[in-house]
Amino acid sequence: MKYLFSFALLLCTAQVFSQTESKTPELQVVGVAELKVTPDLGVMNIHITAKDMDFGKSISKLNDKTNAIVRQITGIGFKQTDVKTVDFRVNENKIYRREQMIDSGYIASQSVQVEFKSAKETIAKILNTFSKGKTDFVLSFNFKLSDELEKKTKEDMMRLAVLDAQHKANVLAEAAQVKLKRIKVIQHGDGGYRPQPMQYKALDSRMASAESDFGFTPSDLHYNDTVSIVWEIEIVPTGHNLS
C-alpha cells in the first residue's frame, strides 16, 4: 500500500510537469504612443465682479457690467447665442480692520464664456477689443480639442501604440531567436487615453492691452496612450531560419 501511494503521487507530479511543459510560450509587449497636438478650440472666460452695500444693487451693477462685456463680445463678431454666463454668486463682503471683521456689503460675480475656433488673429482681435474697454475684468483663455480632433487623436494614438508594440516584439523575437505566431490578447492601456489638462492663460485689462497687437498662439497639448499585446511564440532550434 505504501508503494502504491508513492507511485500514484509520482504519476500526478508527472502530469502536472507535462502540462506545464506543453503550455505555448508567450511574449508580452507594451506599445507606447506619444503625440503633440495643436488645440483647435479656444474658450474665452471673462470673470466680472461688482460690489455694493445693498444686495440688490450689487446684482444690478453686475448685470450692467455683464451687458457691457456682452456688447463688446458681439462687436467682435460673435453671436449673442455664443455667449454663456456661468458661476453666478453673491457673497458677503467681509473686510478685516482694526483687529475685527467688518461687514462691507456684498460682492456679486459671474463669468461669461465664449467658445471659438482657435486662431492667433481671433485672439488678437479679442484682446484689442477688451484692452479699449472701461469695464474691469479678468480675462482667461483655455484651449482644447474639438470632438472631431479628439476622436482622430485617440485613433491615431491607438494605431501608433500597436505599431510600437509590433516593432518591439519583432526586435525581441529576433534577438531571442524565437518566431512570432498569432496574437492572443490585445489590451488597451490601464487608463487608456491620457490628455494633459487644457492649456490656460489669464490676463487682466492691463495685460490684455500689452498683448492686443499680436495675440498669441497656444502651445501644443501632449497626449499619451499604451497598448499591451501578447503573442504566441515558437522556439526556433539553433541553426534554423526564423522566417
Short mmCIF file of C-alpha atoms in Angstrom, two decimals:
data_model
loop_
_atom_site.label_atom_id
_atom_site.label_comp_id
_atom_site.label_asym_id
_atom_site.label_seq_id
_atom_site.Cartn_x
_atom_site.Cartn_y
_atom_site.Cartn_z
CA MET A 1 0.00 0.00 0.00
CA LYS A 2 2.87 2.33 0.80
CA TYR A 3 4.46 1.69 -2.62
CA LEU A 4 1.14 2.16 -4.40
CA PHE A 5 0.68 5.60 -2.80
CA SER A 6 4.17 6.66 -3.85
CA PHE A 7 3.54 5.57 -7.44
CA ALA A 8 0.25 7.50 -7.59
CA LEU A 9 1.96 10.64 -6.27
CA LEU A 10 4.75 10.28 -8.84
CA LEU A 11 2.20 9.88 -11.67
CA CYS A 12 0.31 13.02 -10.57
CA THR A 13 3.53 15.03 -10.43
CA ALA A 14 4.50 13.90 -13.91
CA GLN A 15 1.13 15.02 -15.31
CA VAL A 16 1.47 18.50 -13.81
CA PHE A 17 5.02 18.78 -15.17
CA SER A 18 3.84 17.64 -18.59
CA GLN A 19 1.05 20.27 -18.68
CA THR A 20 3.48 22.99 -17.67
CA GLU A 21 5.96 21.98 -20.33
CA SER A 22 3.29 21.80 -23.05
CA LYS A 23 1.99 25.35 -22.45
CA THR A 24 2.57 27.53 -25.52
CA PRO A 25 5.34 30.09 -24.88
CA GLU A 26 4.21 33.72 -24.96
CA LEU A 27 5.73 37.16 -25.43
CA GLN A 28 4.01 40.19 -23.91
CA VAL A 29 4.97 43.68 -25.12
CA VAL A 30 3.66 47.13 -24.19
CA GLY A 31 3.45 49.63 -27.03
CA VAL A 32 3.64 53.33 -26.20
CA ALA A 33 2.41 56.29 -28.25
CA GLU A 34 3.01 59.99 -27.66
CA LEU A 35 1.60 62.87 -29.68
CA LYS A 36 1.72 66.66 -29.60
CA VAL A 37 -1.48 68.19 -30.93
CA THR A 38 -2.27 71.85 -31.56
CA PRO A 39 -5.65 72.64 -29.96
CA ASP A 40 -8.28 73.79 -32.44
CA LEU A 41 -10.73 75.31 -29.95
CA GLY A 42 -10.35 78.23 -27.59
CA VAL A 43 -12.60 79.13 -24.66
CA MET A 44 -12.64 82.77 -23.61
CA ASN A 45 -13.65 83.24 -19.98
CA ILE A 46 -14.30 86.72 -18.55
CA HIS A 47 -14.81 86.97 -14.79
CA ILE A 48 -16.80 90.02 -13.66
CA THR A 49 -17.43 91.33 -10.14
CA ALA A 50 -19.46 94.18 -8.63
CA LYS A 51 -19.62 95.49 -5.06
CA ASP A 52 -22.30 97.42 -3.18
CA MET A 53 -23.57 97.76 0.35
CA ASP A 54 -27.02 96.72 -0.87
CA PHE A 55 -27.63 93.13 -2.00
CA GLY A 56 -29.90 94.05 -4.91
CA LYS A 57 -27.69 96.88 -6.12
CA SER A 58 -24.63 94.61 -6.24
CA ILE A 59 -26.56 92.35 -8.63
CA SER A 60 -27.77 95.32 -10.67
CA LYS A 61 -24.20 96.61 -11.05
CA LEU A 62 -23.06 93.14 -12.07
CA ASN A 63 -25.76 92.98 -14.74
CA ASP A 64 -24.68 96.38 -16.10
CA LYS A 65 -21.05 95.26 -16.33
CA THR A 66 -22.06 91.96 -17.91
CA ASN A 67 -24.18 93.69 -20.55
CA ALA A 68 -21.26 95.97 -21.40
CA ILE A 69 -18.98 92.93 -21.79
CA VAL A 70 -21.54 91.12 -23.97
CA ARG A 71 -21.82 94.18 -26.24
CA GLN A 72 -18.06 94.10 -26.70
CA ILE A 73 -18.15 90.39 -27.48
CA THR A 74 -20.87 90.75 -30.12
CA GLY A 75 -18.94 93.71 -31.53
CA ILE A 76 -16.05 91.33 -32.24
CA GLY A 77 -18.35 89.23 -34.43
CA PHE A 78 -19.66 86.58 -32.05
CA LYS A 79 -23.39 85.89 -31.85
CA GLN A 80 -25.28 86.57 -28.64
CA THR A 81 -26.23 82.88 -28.58
CA ASP A 82 -22.49 82.06 -28.41
CA VAL A 83 -22.24 83.83 -25.04
CA LYS A 84 -22.82 81.74 -21.90
CA THR A 85 -22.98 83.05 -18.33
CA VAL A 86 -21.84 80.69 -15.59
CA ASP A 87 -20.92 80.57 -11.91
CA PHE A 88 -23.23 83.36 -10.69
CA ARG A 89 -22.92 84.04 -6.96
CA VAL A 90 -23.34 86.75 -4.33
CA ASN A 91 -21.13 86.70 -1.23
CA GLU A 92 -20.97 88.90 1.83
CA ASN A 93 -18.02 91.28 1.64
CA LYS A 94 -16.15 90.99 4.91
CA ILE A 95 -13.01 93.08 5.48
CA TYR A 96 -10.55 92.91 8.35
CA ARG A 97 -9.98 96.26 10.06
CA ARG A 98 -8.67 97.15 13.49
CA GLU A 99 -8.45 93.52 14.51
CA GLN A 100 -12.06 92.73 13.70
CA MET A 101 -14.20 91.64 10.75
CA ILE A 102 -16.43 94.39 9.39
CA ASP A 103 -19.45 93.94 7.13
CA SER A 104 -18.78 95.83 3.90
CA GLY A 105 -21.78 94.91 1.79
CA TYR A 106 -21.89 92.31 -0.96
CA ILE A 107 -19.83 91.07 -3.90
CA ALA A 108 -21.77 89.76 -6.89
CA SER A 109 -19.83 87.82 -9.51
CA GLN A 110 -20.25 85.66 -12.58
CA SER A 111 -18.29 84.56 -15.63
CA VAL A 112 -19.01 85.00 -19.31
CA GLN A 113 -17.77 82.28 -21.67
CA VAL A 114 -17.42 82.05 -25.43
CA GLU A 115 -16.03 79.07 -27.37
CA PHE A 116 -14.31 79.80 -30.69
CA LYS A 117 -12.10 78.24 -33.33
CA SER A 118 -8.57 78.86 -32.14
CA ALA A 119 -6.64 81.32 -34.31
CA LYS A 120 -3.99 83.89 -33.45
CA GLU A 121 -5.93 86.56 -35.34
CA THR A 122 -9.11 85.90 -33.36
CA ILE A 123 -7.24 86.08 -30.07
CA ALA A 124 -5.58 89.36 -31.11
CA LYS A 125 -9.00 90.79 -32.04
CA ILE A 126 -10.43 89.79 -28.65
CA LEU A 127 -7.51 91.33 -26.77
CA ASN A 128 -7.61 94.50 -28.86
CA THR A 129 -11.32 94.95 -28.16
CA PHE A 130 -11.12 94.45 -24.42
CA SER A 131 -7.95 96.49 -23.99
CA LYS A 132 -10.01 99.54 -25.01
CA GLY A 133 -12.95 98.84 -22.70
CA LYS A 134 -13.59 100.61 -19.39
CA THR A 135 -15.07 97.62 -17.56
CA ASP A 136 -12.84 95.85 -15.04
CA PHE A 137 -12.45 92.16 -15.73
CA VAL A 138 -10.17 89.15 -15.57
CA LEU A 139 -9.86 87.51 -18.98
CA SER A 140 -8.60 83.96 -19.38
CA PHE A 141 -8.26 81.50 -22.25
CA ASN A 142 -8.49 77.73 -22.21
CA PHE A 143 -7.50 75.67 -25.22
CA LYS A 144 -8.74 72.18 -26.04
CA LEU A 145 -9.52 69.76 -28.85
CA SER A 146 -12.83 69.65 -30.68
CA ASP A 147 -14.76 66.38 -30.53
CA GLU A 148 -13.69 65.55 -34.09
CA LEU A 149 -10.00 66.21 -33.47
CA GLU A 150 -10.09 64.40 -30.13
CA LYS A 151 -11.60 61.31 -31.78
CA LYS A 152 -8.96 61.38 -34.53
CA THR A 153 -6.20 61.81 -31.94
CA LYS A 154 -7.44 58.82 -29.93
CA GLU A 155 -7.48 56.64 -33.04
CA ASP A 156 -4.02 57.80 -34.13
CA MET A 157 -2.67 57.06 -30.65
CA MET A 158 -4.01 53.51 -30.70
CA ARG A 159 -2.52 52.85 -34.15
CA LEU A 160 0.86 54.23 -33.10
CA ALA A 161 0.84 52.21 -29.87
CA VAL A 162 0.13 48.98 -31.80
CA LEU A 163 2.90 49.74 -34.32
CA ASP A 164 5.31 50.39 -31.44
CA ALA A 165 4.38 47.08 -29.81
CA GLN A 166 4.85 45.22 -33.11
CA HIS A 167 8.26 46.77 -33.65
CA LYS A 168 9.41 45.90 -30.13
CA ALA A 169 8.10 42.35 -30.49
CA ASN A 170 9.99 41.85 -33.77
CA VAL A 171 13.23 43.13 -32.23
CA LEU A 172 12.85 40.92 -29.17
CA ALA A 173 11.92 37.86 -31.24
CA GLU A 174 14.95 38.28 -33.48
CA ALA A 175 17.29 38.79 -30.54
CA ALA A 176 15.88 35.81 -28.64
CA GLN A 177 15.80 33.51 -31.69
CA VAL A 178 12.05 32.89 -31.48
CA LYS A 179 9.26 33.19 -34.04
CA LEU A 180 6.13 35.28 -33.50
CA LYS A 181 2.91 33.35 -34.07
CA ARG A 182 -0.66 34.53 -33.59
CA ILE A 183 -1.78 37.35 -31.29
CA LYS A 184 -3.62 36.02 -28.23
CA VAL A 185 -4.53 39.18 -26.31
CA ILE A 186 -4.71 42.91 -27.01
CA GLN A 187 -5.37 45.14 -24.02
CA HIS A 188 -5.76 48.89 -24.43
CA GLY A 189 -3.74 50.50 -21.64
CA ASP A 190 -4.61 50.60 -17.95
CA GLY A 191 -6.11 54.07 -18.12
CA GLY A 192 -6.31 54.47 -21.88
CA TYR A 193 -6.19 57.93 -23.36
CA ARG A 194 -4.49 60.40 -21.00
CA PRO A 195 -4.55 64.02 -22.19
CA GLN A 196 -2.89 66.78 -20.23
CA PRO A 197 -5.20 69.46 -18.79
CA MET A 198 -6.35 72.22 -21.11
CA GLN A 199 -3.83 74.99 -21.59
CA TYR A 200 -4.75 78.08 -19.57
CA LYS A 201 -3.78 81.74 -19.81
CA ALA A 202 -5.17 84.56 -17.67
CA LEU A 203 -4.94 88.31 -18.31
CA ASP A 204 -6.30 91.41 -16.64
CA SER A 205 -7.25 94.52 -18.62
CA ARG A 206 -3.70 95.95 -18.48
CA MET A 207 -2.06 92.72 -19.69
CA ALA A 208 -4.66 92.38 -22.45
CA SER A 209 -3.60 95.77 -23.76
CA ALA A 210 0.05 94.68 -23.85
CA GLU A 211 -0.73 91.62 -26.00
CA SER A 212 -3.51 93.09 -28.12
CA ASP A 213 -1.37 93.89 -31.17
CA PHE A 214 -0.02 90.40 -31.70
CA GLY A 215 -2.19 87.89 -29.85
CA PHE A 216 -0.55 84.57 -29.04
CA THR A 217 -0.52 81.01 -30.27
CA PRO A 218 -1.40 78.24 -27.78
CA SER A 219 1.21 75.58 -27.15
CA ASP A 220 0.67 72.02 -28.29
CA LEU A 221 -1.13 69.67 -25.92
CA HIS A 222 0.65 66.42 -25.04
CA TYR A 223 -1.14 63.08 -25.21
CA ASN A 224 -0.01 59.53 -24.49
CA ASP A 225 -1.51 56.06 -24.68
CA THR A 226 -0.45 52.43 -24.27
CA VAL A 227 -1.47 49.02 -25.57
CA SER A 228 -0.39 45.59 -24.33
CA ILE A 229 -0.17 42.72 -26.84
CA VAL A 230 0.51 39.05 -26.12
CA TRP A 231 1.89 36.83 -28.91
CA GLU A 232 2.28 33.09 -29.00
CA ILE A 233 5.88 32.32 -29.90
CA GLU A 234 7.72 29.33 -31.30
CA ILE A 235 11.16 28.39 -30.06
CA VAL A 236 13.37 28.01 -33.15
CA PRO A 237 16.13 25.38 -32.89
CA THR A 238 19.66 26.71 -33.33
CA GLY A 239 20.67 26.96 -36.97
CA HIS A 240 17.11 27.18 -38.34
CA ASN A 241 15.83 30.18 -40.30
CA LEU A 242 13.37 32.36 -38.34
CA SER A 243 11.35 33.10 -41.48
#
